[in-house]
Coordinates of C-alpha atoms in Angstrom, one line a residue:
M582 CA -1.5 10.2 51.0
S583 CA -5.8 11.8 51.7
A584 CA -7.8 9.7 53.5
P585 CA -10.1 7.4 51.1
Q586 CA -13.4 8.9 50.2
Q587 CA -15.8 6.3 48.3
V588 CA -18.0 8.3 45.7
A589 CA -22.0 7.6 45.4
V590 CA -22.3 7.5 41.6
D591 CA -19.8 7.5 38.5
A592 CA -18.0 10.7 39.3
S593 CA -15.1 12.6 36.7
R594 CA -11.9 13.4 38.6
V595 CA -8.6 14.7 37.6
T596 CA -5.0 13.6 38.5
P597 CA -2.7 15.9 40.2
G598 CA -0.7 16.4 36.6
G599 CA -4.3 17.0 35.4
A600 CA -5.3 13.6 33.3
T601 CA -9.2 13.4 33.7
F602 CA -10.2 9.8 35.0
T603 CA -13.9 8.5 36.1
V604 CA -14.3 6.8 39.5
P605 CA -17.0 4.2 39.1
A606 CA -19.9 4.6 42.0
G607 CA -18.7 2.7 45.2
W608 CA -14.8 2.8 44.7
S609 CA -12.9 5.1 46.9
M610 CA -10.3 7.5 45.8
A611 CA -7.5 8.6 47.8
T612 CA -4.9 11.3 46.4
G613 CA -1.3 12.1 47.3
K614 CA 1.3 14.9 45.5
D615 CA 1.2 12.8 41.9
L616 CA -0.7 10.0 42.7
V617 CA -4.1 8.4 43.0
I618 CA -5.1 5.5 44.3
L619 CA -8.4 3.8 43.5
G620 CA -10.1 0.8 45.4
P621 CA -13.1 -1.3 45.0
P622 CA -15.4 -2.4 47.5
E623 CA -12.8 -5.5 47.8
P624 CA -9.7 -4.6 49.8
D625 CA -7.5 -6.9 47.9
T626 CA -7.3 -4.8 44.5
H627 CA -6.4 -1.3 43.3
I628 CA -5.9 0.8 40.7
A629 CA -2.6 3.6 41.2
I630 CA -2.2 6.3 38.7
F631 CA 0.5 8.3 38.9
D632 CA 2.3 11.3 37.0
S633 CA 5.7 12.0 36.1
V634 CA 7.9 14.0 33.9
A635 CA 10.1 11.4 32.8
A636 CA 12.9 10.4 29.9
D637 CA 10.9 7.2 28.7
A638 CA 7.8 4.8 29.8
K639 CA 10.4 2.7 31.7
S640 CA 11.3 5.3 33.8
A641 CA 8.0 6.4 34.6
V642 CA 6.4 3.0 35.6
A643 CA 9.6 2.6 37.6
A644 CA 8.9 6.1 39.1
A645 CA 5.2 5.0 39.4
W646 CA 5.8 1.8 41.4
M647 CA 8.2 3.5 44.0
A648 CA 5.5 5.9 44.5
Y649 CA 2.8 3.5 44.7
K650 CA 4.6 0.7 46.2
P651 CA 8.3 0.9 47.4
G652 CA 10.3 -2.4 47.2
A653 CA 7.9 -4.2 44.8
A654 CA 10.3 -6.2 42.7
R655 CA 7.8 -8.6 40.5
P656 CA 9.3 -9.7 37.7
L657 CA 8.6 -7.5 34.1
K658 CA 7.5 -10.2 31.8
L659 CA 6.8 -8.1 28.5
V660 CA 6.3 -4.7 27.2
T661 CA 4.5 -3.7 24.5
P662 CA 3.9 -1.1 22.6
R663 CA -0.2 0.2 21.4
P664 CA -0.5 3.1 19.0
A665 CA -1.3 6.6 19.8
R666 CA -5.1 6.9 20.9
E667 CA -7.3 9.3 22.7
G668 CA -5.0 12.4 22.6
W669 CA -1.7 10.2 24.2
D670 CA 1.3 10.7 21.8
E671 CA 3.1 7.2 22.8
R672 CA 1.7 4.1 24.8
Q673 CA 3.2 1.1 26.3
V674 CA 2.0 -1.8 28.2
F675 CA 4.0 -3.1 30.9
S676 CA 3.1 -7.2 31.9
Y677 CA 4.3 -8.7 34.9
E678 CA 5.2 -12.5 35.8
T679 CA 2.6 -14.1 38.3
S680 CA 2.2 -17.7 39.1
P681 CA -1.1 -19.0 39.0
N682 CA -1.7 -20.4 43.1
E683 CA -0.8 -16.2 43.5
R684 CA -4.1 -15.6 41.4
V685 CA -3.1 -12.2 40.9
V686 CA -2.9 -9.2 38.0
V687 CA -0.8 -7.2 37.4
A688 CA 0.0 -4.8 34.9
A689 CA 1.2 -1.3 34.2
F690 CA -0.2 1.0 31.5
A691 CA 2.1 4.0 30.6
E692 CA 0.5 6.9 28.6
R693 CA 2.5 10.2 27.0
S694 CA 1.1 13.5 26.3
G695 CA 3.9 15.9 25.7
S696 CA 6.7 15.6 28.4
T697 CA 4.4 14.3 30.9
W698 CA 3.7 10.5 31.7
T699 CA 0.7 9.0 32.9
V700 CA 1.2 5.6 34.7
L701 CA -1.8 2.9 35.4
I702 CA -1.3 0.4 37.3
L703 CA -3.4 -2.8 38.1
D704 CA -2.6 -4.8 40.7
G705 CA -5.4 -6.8 42.1
T706 CA -6.9 -10.6 42.6
D707 CA -8.3 -12.7 39.8
P708 CA -11.5 -12.7 41.3
T709 CA -12.1 -9.0 42.1
V710 CA -10.4 -8.5 38.5
E711 CA -12.9 -10.2 37.0
K712 CA -15.8 -9.6 38.9
R713 CA -15.1 -5.7 38.7
N714 CA -13.8 -5.6 35.1
A715 CA -16.4 -3.4 33.7
P716 CA -15.4 -0.4 36.4
I717 CA -12.0 -1.0 36.3
G718 CA -12.6 -0.8 32.0
L719 CA -14.8 2.5 32.5
I720 CA -11.2 3.8 34.8
V721 CA -8.6 2.6 31.6
E722 CA -11.2 4.0 29.1
S723 CA -11.8 7.4 30.4
L724 CA -8.3 8.2 31.2
R725 CA -7.5 10.8 28.9
P726 CA -4.7 14.0 29.0
K727 CA -5.7 17.6 29.9
G728 CA -7.3 19.2 27.8
Y729 CA -8.5 16.5 25.4
H730 CA -12.1 15.8 23.9
R731 CA -12.5 12.4 22.2
E732 CA -13.7 12.4 18.5
S733 CA -17.2 12.2 18.1
F734 CA -19.8 11.9 14.9
A735 CA -22.9 13.4 16.5
G736 CA -24.5 15.5 14.0
R737 CA -22.7 13.9 10.9
T738 CA -24.8 12.5 8.3
A739 CA -23.8 8.6 7.5
Q740 CA -22.4 8.4 3.9
P741 CA -23.8 5.9 1.8
L742 CA -22.1 2.0 1.6
D743 CA -21.7 2.6 -2.4
A744 CA -19.3 0.4 -3.7
A745 CA -16.1 2.6 -3.4
H746 CA -17.0 2.5 0.5
I747 CA -17.7 -1.3 0.7
E748 CA -14.1 -1.9 -1.6
Q749 CA -13.2 0.2 1.7
L750 CA -14.2 -2.4 4.2
K751 CA -13.3 -5.4 2.0
Q752 CA -9.7 -4.0 1.8
F753 CA -9.6 -3.9 5.4
V754 CA -10.8 -7.2 6.1
E755 CA -8.4 -8.9 3.7
T756 CA -5.2 -7.0 5.0
S757 CA -6.8 -7.8 8.8
M758 CA -6.9 -11.6 7.7
Q759 CA -3.3 -11.6 6.5
E760 CA -2.0 -10.1 9.5
L761 CA -3.9 -11.9 11.8
G762 CA -3.9 -15.3 10.0
I763 CA -7.7 -15.7 9.4
P764 CA -8.2 -18.7 7.1
G765 CA -11.6 -17.6 6.1
V766 CA -14.2 -14.5 6.5
S767 CA -17.5 -13.8 5.5
M768 CA -19.0 -10.5 5.3
A769 CA -22.8 -8.8 4.9
L770 CA -23.8 -5.1 4.9
I771 CA -26.8 -3.4 5.0
D772 CA -27.8 0.2 4.3
K773 CA -31.3 2.1 4.1
G774 CA -32.9 -1.2 4.5
K775 CA -31.2 -3.2 1.8
V776 CA -28.5 -5.5 1.8
A777 CA -25.7 -3.7 0.0
Y778 CA -23.2 -6.7 0.1
E779 CA -22.9 -10.1 0.7
G780 CA -19.6 -12.4 0.1
G781 CA -16.4 -14.2 1.8
F782 CA -12.9 -14.0 1.8
G783 CA -10.4 -16.7 2.2
L784 CA -11.0 -20.5 2.6
R785 CA -13.4 -22.8 4.8
E786 CA -10.7 -24.6 5.9
L787 CA -6.8 -24.6 5.4
G788 CA -5.4 -26.9 2.9
K789 CA -8.5 -27.5 0.5
P790 CA -9.3 -25.4 -2.3
E791 CA -13.6 -24.6 -1.3
P792 CA -13.6 -21.0 -0.7
V793 CA -15.9 -19.2 1.8
D794 CA -19.0 -17.5 0.5
E795 CA -22.0 -15.5 2.1
H796 CA -23.7 -19.1 2.3
T797 CA -20.8 -20.6 4.2
L798 CA -21.9 -21.8 7.6
F799 CA -20.3 -20.7 11.1
M800 CA -21.1 -21.3 14.7
A801 CA -22.3 -17.7 15.3
A802 CA -21.7 -18.8 19.3
S803 CA -23.0 -16.0 21.5
N804 CA -24.9 -13.8 18.7
T805 CA -27.6 -16.5 19.6
K806 CA -28.3 -14.3 22.6
G807 CA -29.9 -11.9 20.7
M808 CA -32.1 -13.9 18.7
T809 CA -33.0 -15.8 21.8
T810 CA -34.3 -12.3 23.3
L811 CA -36.5 -11.6 20.2
L812 CA -38.2 -15.0 20.7
L813 CA -39.0 -13.0 24.2
A814 CA -40.4 -10.1 22.9
E815 CA -42.6 -12.3 20.7
L816 CA -43.7 -13.6 23.5
V817 CA -44.6 -10.4 25.3
D818 CA -46.3 -9.2 22.0
E819 CA -48.5 -12.1 22.7
K820 CA -49.2 -11.3 26.8
K821 CA -47.9 -15.2 27.6
L822 CA -44.6 -12.9 29.1
K823 CA -44.1 -10.0 30.8
W824 CA -40.9 -8.7 31.0
D825 CA -41.2 -7.2 34.5
E826 CA -42.8 -10.7 36.1
P827 CA -40.8 -12.8 38.1
V828 CA -39.6 -15.7 36.4
I829 CA -40.5 -18.3 39.1
D830 CA -43.8 -17.2 38.1
V831 CA -43.7 -18.5 34.6
Y832 CA -41.5 -21.7 35.6
P833 CA -41.7 -22.5 39.0
S834 CA -38.6 -24.9 39.0
F835 CA -36.2 -22.1 38.1
K836 CA -34.0 -21.7 40.8
L837 CA -30.1 -20.5 41.5
G838 CA -28.2 -21.2 44.2
D839 CA -29.3 -18.2 46.0
P840 CA -32.9 -18.3 47.3
D841 CA -32.9 -13.8 47.5
T842 CA -31.6 -14.0 43.9
T843 CA -33.8 -16.4 42.9
K844 CA -37.1 -14.6 43.8
K845 CA -35.7 -11.5 42.0
V846 CA -35.0 -12.4 38.8
L847 CA -37.6 -10.8 36.5
I848 CA -37.7 -12.6 32.7
K849 CA -35.6 -9.2 31.6
N850 CA -33.0 -10.3 33.9
L851 CA -32.3 -13.8 32.7
I852 CA -30.0 -12.4 29.9
C853 CA -28.8 -8.5 31.4
A854 CA -25.6 -10.2 32.5
C855 CA -27.0 -8.0 35.9
T856 CA -28.0 -10.2 38.2
G857 CA -24.5 -11.2 40.7
L858 CA -24.1 -14.5 38.9
P859 CA -20.3 -14.8 37.6
R860 CA -19.2 -16.0 34.5
Q861 CA -18.9 -19.7 35.4
D862 CA -18.2 -21.8 32.2
M863 CA -15.9 -24.5 33.2
E864 CA -19.1 -27.0 33.9
W865 CA -20.8 -27.1 30.7
I866 CA -17.4 -26.9 29.1
F867 CA -15.9 -30.0 30.5
E868 CA -19.2 -32.2 31.6
F869 CA -21.8 -32.2 28.8
K870 CA -21.4 -35.7 27.1
N871 CA -24.6 -36.1 29.1
A872 CA -26.2 -32.8 29.7
T873 CA -29.5 -32.2 28.8
P874 CA -31.4 -28.4 28.3
A875 CA -32.9 -29.5 31.8
S876 CA -29.7 -30.9 33.6
T877 CA -28.1 -27.3 32.3
L878 CA -31.2 -25.3 34.0
A879 CA -30.4 -27.6 37.0
L880 CA -26.8 -26.7 36.5
L881 CA -27.7 -22.9 38.1
G882 CA -29.3 -24.0 41.1
T883 CA -25.6 -24.9 42.4
M884 CA -24.5 -21.2 41.2
Q885 CA -24.1 -18.2 43.7
P886 CA -24.1 -14.6 43.0
T887 CA -20.5 -13.0 43.8
S888 CA -21.8 -9.4 43.7
K889 CA -25.6 -7.7 44.4
F890 CA -28.3 -7.6 42.5
G891 CA -27.7 -5.1 39.6
E892 CA -24.7 -3.7 41.3
V893 CA -22.2 -4.6 38.1
F894 CA -21.7 -6.6 34.9
Q895 CA -21.3 -10.4 35.0
Y896 CA -21.4 -12.7 32.1
S897 CA -23.8 -15.9 32.4
N898 CA -24.1 -18.3 29.6
L899 CA -26.1 -20.5 31.5
M900 CA -28.4 -17.6 32.5
A901 CA -28.8 -17.1 28.7
A902 CA -29.5 -20.6 28.4
A903 CA -32.2 -20.3 30.8
A904 CA -34.0 -17.6 29.0
G905 CA -34.6 -19.3 25.7
Y906 CA -35.6 -22.5 27.3
I907 CA -37.8 -21.2 29.8
G908 CA -39.3 -18.9 26.7
A909 CA -39.8 -22.3 24.3
H910 CA -41.4 -24.1 27.6
V911 CA -44.3 -20.9 27.4
V912 CA -45.1 -22.0 23.3
Y913 CA -44.6 -25.8 23.8
P914 CA -45.2 -26.5 27.5
N915 CA -45.2 -30.1 26.9
M916 CA -42.8 -30.6 24.6
E917 CA -38.6 -31.3 25.8
L918 CA -36.8 -28.1 26.5
G919 CA -34.4 -28.2 23.6
A920 CA -36.7 -29.6 21.2
A921 CA -39.0 -26.8 22.1
Y922 CA -36.8 -24.0 22.0
D923 CA -35.3 -25.5 18.3
L924 CA -39.0 -25.7 17.3
A925 CA -39.6 -21.9 18.5
M926 CA -36.7 -20.4 17.2
Q927 CA -37.9 -22.2 14.1
N928 CA -40.8 -21.0 13.7
K929 CA -40.8 -17.5 15.0
I930 CA -37.8 -16.3 14.3
F931 CA -35.6 -18.0 11.7
N932 CA -38.7 -19.1 9.0
P933 CA -40.3 -15.6 9.4
L934 CA -37.0 -13.9 8.4
G935 CA -36.1 -16.2 5.7
M936 CA -33.0 -17.8 7.7
K937 CA -32.8 -21.0 5.6
S938 CA -29.9 -22.0 6.2
T939 CA -29.5 -21.2 10.1
T940 CA -30.1 -24.5 12.4
F941 CA -28.9 -25.5 16.2
D942 CA -28.5 -29.1 14.1
Y943 CA -24.6 -29.3 14.1
A944 CA -24.8 -32.8 11.7
R945 CA -26.6 -30.9 9.1
A946 CA -24.2 -27.8 9.8
L947 CA -21.3 -30.0 9.2
A948 CA -22.8 -32.2 6.1
G949 CA -22.7 -28.9 3.7
D950 CA -20.9 -25.9 3.0
H951 CA -19.6 -24.8 6.3
A952 CA -16.0 -23.5 8.0
S953 CA -13.9 -25.5 10.1
P954 CA -12.6 -24.2 13.1
H955 CA -9.1 -22.9 13.4
G956 CA -6.5 -21.9 16.0
D957 CA -3.2 -21.2 16.3
N958 CA -0.4 -24.5 17.5
V959 CA 2.0 -23.7 20.3
D960 CA 4.7 -22.3 18.1
G961 CA 2.0 -20.0 16.9
K962 CA 1.2 -21.6 13.3
P963 CA -2.6 -22.0 12.1
A964 CA -3.9 -25.4 11.7
V965 CA -7.4 -26.9 11.6
A966 CA -8.6 -27.6 14.9
N967 CA -11.0 -30.5 16.6
M968 CA -14.5 -29.6 16.5
A969 CA -15.0 -31.6 19.7
F970 CA -14.9 -28.7 22.3
N971 CA -17.7 -26.7 20.1
Y972 CA -20.4 -29.5 21.1
S973 CA -20.0 -28.1 24.6
V974 CA -22.6 -25.1 23.9
R975 CA -25.0 -27.7 22.7
P976 CA -27.0 -28.7 26.0
A977 CA -26.9 -24.5 26.5
R978 CA -27.8 -23.5 23.3
P979 CA -29.8 -20.7 23.5
A980 CA -26.6 -18.8 24.7
G981 CA -24.6 -19.9 21.6
G982 CA -24.9 -22.9 19.7
V983 CA -26.6 -21.7 16.4
W984 CA -24.8 -22.5 13.1
T985 CA -25.8 -19.1 11.0
S986 CA -24.5 -17.7 7.2
A987 CA -23.7 -13.9 6.5
D988 CA -26.6 -13.7 3.8
D989 CA -28.7 -15.2 6.9
L990 CA -27.6 -13.3 9.8
I991 CA -27.7 -10.0 7.6
R992 CA -31.4 -10.7 7.8
Y993 CA -31.6 -10.6 11.6
V994 CA -29.7 -7.1 11.7
Q995 CA -32.3 -5.8 9.1
L996 CA -34.9 -6.4 11.0
E997 CA -33.3 -4.9 13.9
L998 CA -32.9 -1.8 11.9
A999 CA -36.7 -1.8 10.6
Q1000 CA -37.7 -2.2 13.9
G1001 CA -39.4 -5.3 13.7
K1002 CA -40.7 -5.2 10.4
L1003 CA -40.2 -7.7 7.7
P1004 CA -39.2 -6.6 4.3
N1005 CA -43.1 -7.6 3.2
G1006 CA -44.3 -5.0 5.1
K1007 CA -45.6 -7.3 7.9
Q1008 CA -44.8 -6.4 11.7
L1009 CA -43.1 -9.6 13.2
V1010 CA -42.7 -8.0 16.3
S1011 CA -43.5 -4.6 18.0
S1012 CA -41.0 -1.9 17.6
E1013 CA -41.9 -1.2 21.5
N1014 CA -40.7 -4.7 22.8
L1015 CA -37.7 -5.2 20.1
L1016 CA -36.2 -1.7 21.4
E1017 CA -37.0 -2.6 25.0
R1018 CA -34.2 -5.3 24.5
R1019 CA -31.8 -2.4 23.9
A1020 CA -32.7 -0.4 27.3
P1021 CA -29.4 -0.4 29.4
Q1022 CA -29.7 -3.1 32.0
I1023 CA -26.4 -2.5 33.8
A1024 CA -22.9 -0.5 32.6
L1025 CA -20.6 -2.2 30.6
G1026 CA -17.7 0.8 30.7
E1027 CA -17.4 4.5 29.2
D1028 CA -20.2 5.3 27.3
S1029 CA -21.8 1.5 27.0
S1030 CA -24.2 -0.8 28.4
Y1031 CA -25.3 -4.4 28.2
G1032 CA -29.4 -5.0 27.5
M1033 CA -30.8 -8.4 26.8
G1034 CA -27.9 -10.3 24.7
L1035 CA -27.3 -6.7 23.0
M1036 CA -24.6 -4.0 23.4
V1037 CA -24.8 -0.6 22.9
E1038 CA -21.9 1.7 22.8
R1039 CA -21.9 5.5 22.3
N1040 CA -18.2 6.3 22.7
Y1041 CA -17.9 8.4 19.3
G1042 CA -21.4 10.4 20.2
V1043 CA -23.2 8.0 18.1
P1044 CA -25.3 4.7 19.2
V1045 CA -23.5 1.4 17.9
V1046 CA -25.8 -1.9 18.9
S1047 CA -23.8 -5.1 18.7
H1048 CA -22.9 -8.3 20.3
G1049 CA -20.0 -10.8 19.8
G1050 CA -19.7 -14.6 19.6
S1051 CA -16.7 -16.9 20.5
M1052 CA -16.5 -20.4 20.7
A1053 CA -13.3 -22.7 19.3
G1054 CA -12.2 -21.6 16.3
Y1055 CA -15.2 -19.2 15.6
K1056 CA -15.3 -15.7 16.2
T1057 CA -18.2 -13.4 14.9
N1058 CA -20.0 -10.3 15.4
L1059 CA -23.2 -8.1 14.3
Y1060 CA -23.3 -4.2 14.2
F1061 CA -25.8 -2.2 13.3
L1062 CA -25.9 2.0 13.5
P1063 CA -29.8 2.6 14.3
D1064 CA -30.0 5.8 13.4
S1065 CA -28.0 5.4 10.1
G1066 CA -29.9 2.3 8.7
I1067 CA -26.6 0.8 8.7
G1068 CA -25.4 -2.7 9.4
A1069 CA -22.9 -5.3 9.1
V1070 CA -22.3 -8.6 10.1
L1071 CA -19.0 -10.5 9.9
L1072 CA -18.2 -14.2 10.6
T1073 CA -14.7 -15.5 11.0
N1074 CA -13.1 -19.4 11.2
S1075 CA -10.3 -18.9 13.5
D1076 CA -9.5 -17.7 17.1
T1077 CA -7.0 -14.6 15.6
G1078 CA -10.5 -13.4 14.0
G1079 CA -11.6 -12.2 17.4
M1080 CA -8.8 -9.5 17.0
L1081 CA -10.6 -8.3 14.2
L1082 CA -13.9 -7.7 15.5
G1083 CA -13.2 -4.5 17.5
P1084 CA -11.5 -2.8 14.8
F1085 CA -13.6 -3.4 11.7
S1086 CA -16.3 -1.8 13.8
R1087 CA -14.1 1.3 14.3
R1088 CA -13.3 1.0 10.3
L1089 CA -17.4 1.0 10.1
L1090 CA -17.4 3.8 11.7
E1091 CA -14.3 5.7 9.7
V1092 CA -15.6 4.5 6.2
V1093 CA -19.4 6.0 6.9
F1094 CA -18.3 9.2 8.8
D1095 CA -15.1 10.1 7.4
G1096 CA -13.4 9.7 10.8
K1097 CA -9.6 8.8 11.9
P1098 CA -7.6 6.3 9.9
E1099 CA -7.2 4.1 13.3
A1100 CA -8.6 0.7 12.9
A1101 CA -5.5 -0.5 10.6
G1102 CA -3.3 0.7 13.4
N1103 CA -5.4 -1.3 15.8
V1104 CA -5.1 -4.6 14.0
A1105 CA -1.7 -4.3 13.7
S1106 CA -0.8 -3.5 17.0
S1107 CA -3.4 -6.3 18.7
A1108 CA -0.9 -8.6 16.1
A1109 CA 2.2 -7.6 17.4
A1110 CA 1.3 -8.0 20.8
Y1111 CA -0.7 -11.3 20.4
K1112 CA 2.4 -12.9 18.5
A1113 CA 4.8 -11.3 21.2
R1114 CA 2.7 -12.7 24.4
L1115 CA 2.4 -16.1 22.0
A1116 CA 6.6 -16.0 21.9
K1117 CA 7.2 -15.0 25.2
D1118 CA 5.0 -17.9 26.6
R1119 CA 6.4 -20.5 24.7
E1120 CA 10.2 -19.9 26.3
R1121 CA 8.5 -21.4 29.6
L1122 CA 6.8 -24.5 28.1
V1123 CA 8.4 -27.4 27.4
V1124 CA 6.5 -29.2 24.9
P1125 CA 6.2 -32.2 24.8
A1126 CA 5.6 -32.2 28.8
D1127 CA 8.7 -33.0 30.9
P1128 CA 9.2 -36.7 31.1
A1129 CA 10.5 -36.0 34.8
L1130 CA 7.1 -34.0 35.6
V1131 CA 4.7 -36.2 33.9
A1132 CA 6.2 -39.4 35.7
H1133 CA 4.6 -37.8 39.1
L1134 CA 1.1 -37.4 37.8
A1135 CA -1.4 -40.3 38.7
K1136 CA -2.6 -42.2 35.5
S1137 CA -6.7 -40.6 35.8
Y1138 CA -8.3 -38.1 38.1
S1139 CA -12.0 -36.8 39.1
S1140 CA -13.7 -33.6 40.0
K1141 CA -17.2 -33.8 41.3
E1142 CA -17.8 -31.0 38.9
L1143 CA -15.9 -31.3 36.0
G1144 CA -15.9 -35.0 35.8
E1145 CA -12.8 -37.5 34.7
L1146 CA -9.4 -36.7 33.6
E1147 CA -7.1 -39.8 32.5
V1148 CA -3.6 -39.0 31.5
L1149 CA -2.5 -40.5 28.3
N1150 CA 1.0 -40.8 26.9
K1151 CA 2.1 -42.0 23.4
D1152 CA 4.8 -41.4 21.7
G1153 CA 6.7 -38.5 24.3
V1154 CA 3.2 -37.1 24.1
T1155 CA 1.1 -36.5 27.3
T1156 CA -2.5 -35.8 26.8
F1157 CA -5.6 -34.7 29.1
D1158 CA -8.3 -36.6 28.2
F1159 CA -11.4 -35.1 29.5
G1160 CA -13.8 -37.8 27.9
E1161 CA -15.9 -35.2 25.8
W1162 CA -12.4 -33.5 24.1
K1163 CA -8.8 -34.1 25.1
S1164 CA -5.8 -32.0 24.5
A1165 CA -1.7 -32.4 24.5
V1166 CA -0.4 -30.9 27.2
A1167 CA 3.2 -28.8 27.8
S1168 CA 4.9 -28.8 31.2
R1169 CA 5.6 -25.3 32.7
K1170 CA 8.1 -24.7 36.5
N1171 CA 6.3 -21.4 37.6
D1172 CA 8.4 -18.7 39.6
D1173 CA 6.7 -19.8 43.2
G1174 CA 8.3 -23.3 42.8
S1175 CA 4.6 -25.1 41.4
I1176 CA 4.2 -27.0 37.9
S1177 CA 1.8 -26.3 35.5
F1178 CA 0.8 -28.5 33.2
I1179 CA -1.2 -26.3 30.3
T1180 CA -3.2 -27.5 26.9
I1181 CA -2.0 -26.5 23.9
D1182 CA -4.5 -28.0 21.0
P1183 CA -5.3 -25.2 18.6
T1184 CA -8.5 -23.7 20.1
N1185 CA -8.5 -25.8 23.5
S1186 CA -5.1 -24.1 24.1
G1187 CA -4.6 -22.2 27.6
F1188 CA -6.3 -24.4 30.2
E1189 CA -3.8 -24.2 33.7
F1190 CA -3.8 -27.3 35.8
V1191 CA -1.5 -26.9 38.9
V1192 CA 0.4 -29.8 40.5
G1193 CA -0.9 -29.9 44.4
D1194 CA -1.4 -32.4 47.1
R1195 CA -4.8 -32.4 49.1
G1196 CA -5.3 -34.8 52.3
G1197 CA -2.8 -37.1 50.9
K1198 CA -4.0 -37.2 47.7
R1199 CA -2.2 -36.0 44.5
V1200 CA -4.2 -33.6 42.8
L1201 CA -4.8 -31.3 39.6
V1202 CA -6.3 -27.5 40.4
I1203 CA -7.7 -25.6 37.6
R1204 CA -9.5 -22.4 38.3
D1205 CA -11.0 -19.3 36.4
G1206 CA -11.4 -15.9 37.5
Q1207 CA -13.6 -16.2 40.2
H1208 CA -13.7 -20.5 41.0
E1209 CA -11.1 -23.1 41.8
Y1210 CA -11.9 -26.7 40.8
V1211 CA -10.1 -29.9 42.1
F1212 CA -9.2 -33.2 40.1
S1213 CA -8.1 -35.7 42.8
E1214 CA -6.4 -39.1 41.8
T1215 CA -8.3 -42.0 41.0
A1216 CA -5.3 -44.2 40.2

């Protein structure tokens, strides 16, 4: 291998076999005969790219491991096919067994063009892979066979969303709902400034007859963020804020865990995902019973950056919450932060846009036409979920607490497409400050960037502005094509709805630009891979949890960051009760001999607690990508 060479800016490179890819800025690259090894600034993670002529994907992956790390013998967990895309004739993903205490990510992506296989191995630690997820995505997305050029819609005139094209989108949604097991979807479309379609599909709740329509309320989750920055844009217009002024000049008590970062944060940085603050959600989703907007802001003072300011995309919900509350404080300085935010959004966003049913009031939303949350149970069967978990975002609601309908949310998209002008001709917000929210603040991957609560992608030669939203049992998205005057919103009442959102964006482009028909295949592939992963994971779970393992647990635990955990046993079922919400758990024996208890209730599944001993006390350890939390026994 050659000596590793670091690149200063994103750089296009070629593998020994002729495949092209991009090396992210700050990463190193070493080259051998058929092998390229890429590394981020952290030495614990590598991406290896290997070219070979092999009989099949399995042989190609084996050869890649032999070249990259001879003797590696990690057990193979699952192989899932992906549809042929981006010039590749065949693609497969190899997932490997890992144990939670290892905190590693290991996978291989095998892609064939003609007789040549190109294998990309991701071999890294959880903290680095999460932190460097955007540049890793850049490498993976940019890897293409020799001579291939991505499909582009640049220069094409968008076809109108007439009855025939709307029907194509409706059919796609309905077919996808069946494949993914989504009970209900609401959709609205806009073309040339006017609403072209509004409607619903399926049911508000399984087992009940009420249908979803365009007025059904859903939690839009992080789609709240773009509306929050719209409030900030209005305040910039009113000379009450400046995008480039330090936050501490506007709100002196604003504080992060790092003093230097605190000083650097400008108003526009509150929601840019570019400050170096990592995603850190455990505190607010476990311990929210007595939380307030003020305590939510105070929590930021305990959080440390894990990357340099402006270096890499790291999504922070609490920073977005701060953006909304600080903006609201500017409008109503003598009010409690939450009440100020609710009133500011009502008076400056919802009322002018005619968003009559949009609200942050859970009781109001749940009392009327609303969709219930759904998720799959441990055996992959769709079920109605408990709402308790979704109250977690209320103290941080500028980041994701809004309830809205397709009929209301499309009005917001309409304003975006009209560059701040209302249908009556009044300019609600200046074009300049509305568009500032789309300016790239940090790279998301290849041809995509994050602004202020909005993402802009140019993967197919035309800009697509979008943002997604995810809470328990609700997955939503908004999309608009600013050059064509076309927009859409999609609201779903199931966790599996998340697999519809990306393909819908592709299908919209296919319909209006007569693109290759790939979206339906993407949904089918995602559905098949999801079911295969679910079934494979189920093989190792003991449901209900093994009584012999449960017998070794304490009756209660406590974490200084995440609060209390009570172990309940009833009718042979073990439940972890966190006070704010609870879930039944399954048990699993890991390859390294450790024991995990994993939550399995619909929409609340997947939280993994590893049994351990610290200082002679029984503990349960839970982790996110970059943090570890310890529950110690109290009884």
